[in-house]
Amino acid sequence: MAVVSIPSTLASFTDTWSPRLVAAVNDQHVKVAKVDGAFVFHAHPDSDELFYLLSGELTLEIETTAREAAGGGGGGGGGGGGPPPAVEAVVMNVGDVYVVPRGVRHRPVARNAHILMVERDGTVNTGDAEDQTRRKDPLDVRKA
């Protein structure tokens, strides 16, 4: 595999929410993206998702049940007749890493951010979201 420059890759495109595949490690894909605004709430039932903030501002909104938000634990939000989901805001600083566990509903909200993500090969960026208008297959820059 050839060396892939993250800064050069990010400088090569302007579109947002359109990930670029920069590496693969075992069954994990390493992607970079430019993000701005709010993405759709979604979950990845089969994969954790790691976010690393390279630049800009990023908040990960994580759905929890009202009980979890109060510190009581419990299951994942978004269904099943329990209390409506609460949203926990995870504010990231440049250089921070955060892992969203598999099955947890979340959405990135960004302001002119560049991010690096690690997730299982084949993971769809919009996860289980019904609104698939932002679905993008990553462009493999290793082949460019």
PDB file of C-alpha atoms in Angstrom:
ATOM      1  CA  MET A   1       0.000   0.000   0.000  1.00  0.00           C
ATOM      2  CA  ALA A   2       1.230   3.476  -0.854  1.00  0.00           C
ATOM      3  CA  VAL A   3       1.411   6.329   1.631  1.00  0.00           C
ATOM      4  CA  VAL A   4      -1.810   8.374   1.718  1.00  0.00           C
ATOM      5  CA  SER A   5      -1.548  12.005   2.821  1.00  0.00           C
ATOM      6  CA  ILE A   6      -4.534  13.042   4.927  1.00  0.00           C
ATOM      7  CA  PRO A   7      -3.967  16.811   4.352  1.00  0.00           C
ATOM      8  CA  SER A   8      -3.592  16.285   0.588  1.00  0.00           C
ATOM      9  CA  THR A   9      -6.684  14.098   0.479  1.00  0.00           C
ATOM     10  CA  LEU A  10      -8.759  16.707   2.331  1.00  0.00           C
ATOM     11  CA  ALA A  11      -7.424  19.460   0.048  1.00  0.00           C
ATOM     12  CA  SER A  12      -8.485  17.489  -3.042  1.00  0.00           C
ATOM     13  CA  PHE A  13     -12.258  17.913  -2.623  1.00  0.00           C
ATOM     14  CA  THR A  14     -14.848  20.406  -1.391  1.00  0.00           C
ATOM     15  CA  ASP A  15     -18.053  18.367  -0.978  1.00  0.00           C
ATOM     16  CA  THR A  16     -19.307  17.672   2.530  1.00  0.00           C
ATOM     17  CA  TRP A  17     -20.629  14.443   4.040  1.00  0.00           C
ATOM     18  CA  SER A  18     -18.855  12.498   1.285  1.00  0.00           C
ATOM     19  CA  PRO A  19     -16.233  10.248   2.922  1.00  0.00           C
ATOM     20  CA  ARG A  20     -12.933   9.246   1.326  1.00  0.00           C
ATOM     21  CA  LEU A  21     -11.456   5.838   2.122  1.00  0.00           C
ATOM     22  CA  VAL A  22      -7.775   6.333   3.002  1.00  0.00           C
ATOM     23  CA  ALA A  23      -6.853   2.957   4.543  1.00  0.00           C
ATOM     24  CA  ALA A  24      -8.099  -0.467   5.567  1.00  0.00           C
ATOM     25  CA  VAL A  25      -6.912  -2.265   8.696  1.00  0.00           C
ATOM     26  CA  ASN A  26      -8.100  -5.861   8.989  1.00  0.00           C
ATOM     27  CA  ASP A  27     -11.887  -5.515   8.556  1.00  0.00           C
ATOM     28  CA  GLN A  28     -11.968  -1.807   9.455  1.00  0.00           C
ATOM     29  CA  HIS A  29     -12.092   1.150   7.058  1.00  0.00           C
ATOM     30  CA  VAL A  30     -10.367   4.444   7.835  1.00  0.00           C
ATOM     31  CA  LYS A  31     -12.157   7.376   6.193  1.00  0.00           C
ATOM     32  CA  VAL A  32     -11.845  11.153   6.158  1.00  0.00           C
ATOM     33  CA  ALA A  33     -14.607  13.637   5.425  1.00  0.00           C
ATOM     34  CA  LYS A  34     -15.450  17.305   5.445  1.00  0.00           C
ATOM     35  CA  VAL A  35     -18.623  17.889   7.427  1.00  0.00           C
ATOM     36  CA  ASP A  36     -20.783  20.941   8.005  1.00  0.00           C
ATOM     37  CA  GLY A  37     -24.257  21.234   9.504  1.00  0.00           C
ATOM     38  CA  ALA A  38     -26.297  18.402  10.997  1.00  0.00           C
ATOM     39  CA  PHE A  39     -26.345  14.837   9.685  1.00  0.00           C
ATOM     40  CA  VAL A  40     -29.310  12.461  10.105  1.00  0.00           C
ATOM     41  CA  PHE A  41     -29.843  10.482  13.318  1.00  0.00           C
ATOM     42  CA  HIS A  42     -28.838   6.887  12.660  1.00  0.00           C
ATOM     43  CA  ALA A  43     -27.273   3.800  14.236  1.00  0.00           C
ATOM     44  CA  HIS A  44     -24.910   1.127  12.981  1.00  0.00           C
ATOM     45  CA  PRO A  45     -26.253  -2.192  14.313  1.00  0.00           C
ATOM     46  CA  ASP A  46     -23.088  -4.145  13.465  1.00  0.00           C
ATOM     47  CA  SER A  47     -20.251  -1.680  14.018  1.00  0.00           C
ATOM     48  CA  ASP A  48     -18.821   0.760  16.513  1.00  0.00           C
ATOM     49  CA  GLU A  49     -17.817   4.075  14.923  1.00  0.00           C
ATOM     50  CA  LEU A  50     -14.721   6.041  15.922  1.00  0.00           C
ATOM     51  CA  PHE A  51     -14.574   9.787  15.304  1.00  0.00           C
ATOM     52  CA  TYR A  52     -11.303  11.758  15.424  1.00  0.00           C
ATOM     53  CA  LEU A  53     -11.629  15.526  15.024  1.00  0.00           C
ATOM     54  CA  LEU A  54      -8.883  16.907  12.792  1.00  0.00           C
ATOM     55  CA  SER A  55     -10.142  20.514  12.563  1.00  0.00           C
ATOM     56  CA  GLY A  56     -13.233  22.659  13.044  1.00  0.00           C
ATOM     57  CA  GLU A  57     -16.065  22.093  15.504  1.00  0.00           C
ATOM     58  CA  LEU A  58     -17.911  18.818  16.085  1.00  0.00           C
ATOM     59  CA  THR A  59     -20.644  17.777  18.483  1.00  0.00           C
ATOM     60  CA  LEU A  60     -21.949  14.225  18.486  1.00  0.00           C
ATOM     61  CA  GLU A  61     -25.580  14.109  19.533  1.00  0.00           C
ATOM     62  CA  ILE A  62     -26.193  10.738  21.184  1.00  0.00           C
ATOM     63  CA  GLU A  63     -29.736   9.482  21.805  1.00  0.00           C
ATOM     64  CA  THR A  64     -30.304   8.034  25.260  1.00  0.00           C
ATOM     65  CA  THR A  65     -33.466   7.166  27.122  1.00  0.00           C
ATOM     66  CA  ALA A  66     -34.619   9.745  29.665  1.00  0.00           C
ATOM     67  CA  ARG A  67     -33.552   7.299  32.397  1.00  0.00           C
ATOM     68  CA  GLU A  68     -30.017   7.029  30.986  1.00  0.00           C
ATOM     69  CA  ALA A  69     -29.760  10.812  30.732  1.00  0.00           C
ATOM     70  CA  ALA A  70     -30.568  10.990  34.449  1.00  0.00           C
ATOM     71  CA  GLY A  71     -27.842   8.437  35.197  1.00  0.00           C
ATOM     72  CA  GLY A  72     -30.032   5.360  35.584  1.00  0.00           C
ATOM     73  CA  GLY A  73     -28.725   3.162  32.753  1.00  0.00           C
ATOM     74  CA  GLY A  74     -31.023   1.198  30.521  1.00  0.00           C
ATOM     75  CA  GLY A  75     -31.474   0.300  26.879  1.00  0.00           C
ATOM     76  CA  GLY A  76     -30.943   2.267  23.699  1.00  0.00           C
ATOM     77  CA  GLY A  77     -33.326   5.045  22.733  1.00  0.00           C
ATOM     78  CA  GLY A  78     -35.567   5.338  19.777  1.00  0.00           C
ATOM     79  CA  GLY A  79     -38.234   2.688  20.145  1.00  0.00           C
ATOM     80  CA  GLY A  80     -40.144   0.059  22.027  1.00  0.00           C
ATOM     81  CA  GLY A  81     -42.646   2.042  24.105  1.00  0.00           C
ATOM     82  CA  GLY A  82     -40.179   3.358  26.697  1.00  0.00           C
ATOM     83  CA  PRO A  83     -39.596   6.999  27.499  1.00  0.00           C
ATOM     84  CA  PRO A  84     -38.793   9.235  24.541  1.00  0.00           C
ATOM     85  CA  PRO A  85     -35.096   9.519  23.823  1.00  0.00           C
ATOM     86  CA  ALA A  86     -33.075  12.302  25.354  1.00  0.00           C
ATOM     87  CA  VAL A  87     -30.057  13.682  23.520  1.00  0.00           C
ATOM     88  CA  GLU A  88     -26.623  13.923  25.093  1.00  0.00           C
ATOM     89  CA  ALA A  89     -24.243  16.362  23.392  1.00  0.00           C
ATOM     90  CA  VAL A  90     -20.639  15.164  23.206  1.00  0.00           C
ATOM     91  CA  VAL A  91     -18.617  18.270  22.343  1.00  0.00           C
ATOM     92  CA  MET A  92     -15.298  17.380  20.759  1.00  0.00           C
ATOM     93  CA  ASN A  93     -12.148  19.468  20.569  1.00  0.00           C
ATOM     94  CA  VAL A  94      -9.515  19.180  17.851  1.00  0.00           C
ATOM     95  CA  GLY A  95      -7.467  16.066  18.591  1.00  0.00           C
ATOM     96  CA  ASP A  96     -10.266  14.302  20.501  1.00  0.00           C
ATOM     97  CA  VAL A  97     -11.397  10.744  19.781  1.00  0.00           C
ATOM     98  CA  TYR A  98     -14.862   9.394  20.613  1.00  0.00           C
ATOM     99  CA  VAL A  99     -16.296   5.945  19.935  1.00  0.00           C
ATOM    100  CA  VAL A 100     -20.033   5.557  19.352  1.00  0.00           C
ATOM    101  CA  PRO A 101     -20.894   1.966  20.339  1.00  0.00           C
ATOM    102  CA  ARG A 102     -22.725  -0.223  17.837  1.00  0.00           C
ATOM    103  CA  GLY A 103     -26.482   0.184  17.913  1.00  0.00           C
ATOM    104  CA  VAL A 104     -26.423   3.658  19.520  1.00  0.00           C
ATOM    105  CA  ARG A 105     -28.400   6.310  17.608  1.00  0.00           C
ATOM    106  CA  HIS A 106     -26.325   9.408  16.953  1.00  0.00           C
ATOM    107  CA  ARG A 107     -25.707  12.260  14.558  1.00  0.00           C
ATOM    108  CA  PRO A 108     -22.718  14.501  14.002  1.00  0.00           C
ATOM    109  CA  VAL A 109     -23.375  18.238  14.040  1.00  0.00           C
ATOM    110  CA  ALA A 110     -20.427  20.164  12.650  1.00  0.00           C
ATOM    111  CA  ARG A 111     -19.155  23.579  11.798  1.00  0.00           C
ATOM    112  CA  ASN A 112     -16.599  23.440   9.008  1.00  0.00           C
ATOM    113  CA  ALA A 113     -14.986  20.277  10.396  1.00  0.00           C
ATOM    114  CA  HIS A 114     -12.598  17.699   9.019  1.00  0.00           C
ATOM    115  CA  ILE A 115     -12.940  14.273  10.622  1.00  0.00           C
ATOM    116  CA  LEU A 116     -11.335  10.855  10.478  1.00  0.00           C
ATOM    117  CA  MET A 117     -13.607   7.862  11.091  1.00  0.00           C
ATOM    118  CA  VAL A 118     -12.943   4.174  11.659  1.00  0.00           C
ATOM    119  CA  GLU A 119     -15.732   1.662  11.140  1.00  0.00           C
ATOM    120  CA  ARG A 120     -16.255  -1.874   9.882  1.00  0.00           C
ATOM    121  CA  ASP A 121     -15.894  -2.463   6.137  1.00  0.00           C
ATOM    122  CA  GLY A 122     -19.311  -2.215   4.501  1.00  0.00           C
ATOM    123  CA  THR A 123     -20.797   0.147   7.095  1.00  0.00           C
ATOM    124  CA  VAL A 124     -23.191   2.609   5.446  1.00  0.00           C
ATOM    125  CA  ASN A 125     -22.664   6.207   6.597  1.00  0.00           C
ATOM    126  CA  THR A 126     -26.403   6.723   7.175  1.00  0.00           C
ATOM    127  CA  GLY A 127     -26.741   3.435   9.074  1.00  0.00           C
ATOM    128  CA  ASP A 128     -30.364   2.480   9.682  1.00  0.00           C
ATOM    129  CA  ALA A 129     -31.787   5.944   8.906  1.00  0.00           C
ATOM    130  CA  GLU A 130     -34.944   5.927   6.791  1.00  0.00           C
ATOM    131  CA  ASP A 131     -33.855   9.154   5.072  1.00  0.00           C
ATOM    132  CA  GLN A 132     -31.125   7.948   2.740  1.00  0.00           C
ATOM    133  CA  THR A 133     -30.642  11.239   0.857  1.00  0.00           C
ATOM    134  CA  ARG A 134     -27.215  11.677   2.474  1.00  0.00           C
ATOM    135  CA  ARG A 135     -26.070   8.111   1.873  1.00  0.00           C
ATOM    136  CA  LYS A 136     -22.648   8.077   0.223  1.00  0.00           C
ATOM    137  CA  ASP A 137     -20.338   5.221  -0.636  1.00  0.00           C
ATOM    138  CA  PRO A 138     -16.784   6.282   0.194  1.00  0.00           C
ATOM    139  CA  LEU A 139     -14.488   7.164  -2.684  1.00  0.00           C
ATOM    140  CA  ASP A 140     -11.351   5.011  -2.414  1.00  0.00           C
ATOM    141  CA  VAL A 141      -8.440   7.457  -2.719  1.00  0.00           C
ATOM    142  CA  ARG A 142      -5.923   4.622  -2.410  1.00  0.00           C
ATOM    143  CA  LYS A 143      -6.695   3.824  -6.061  1.00  0.00           C
ATOM    144  CA  ALA A 144      -6.308   7.402  -7.299  1.00  0.00           C
TER     145      ALA A 144
END
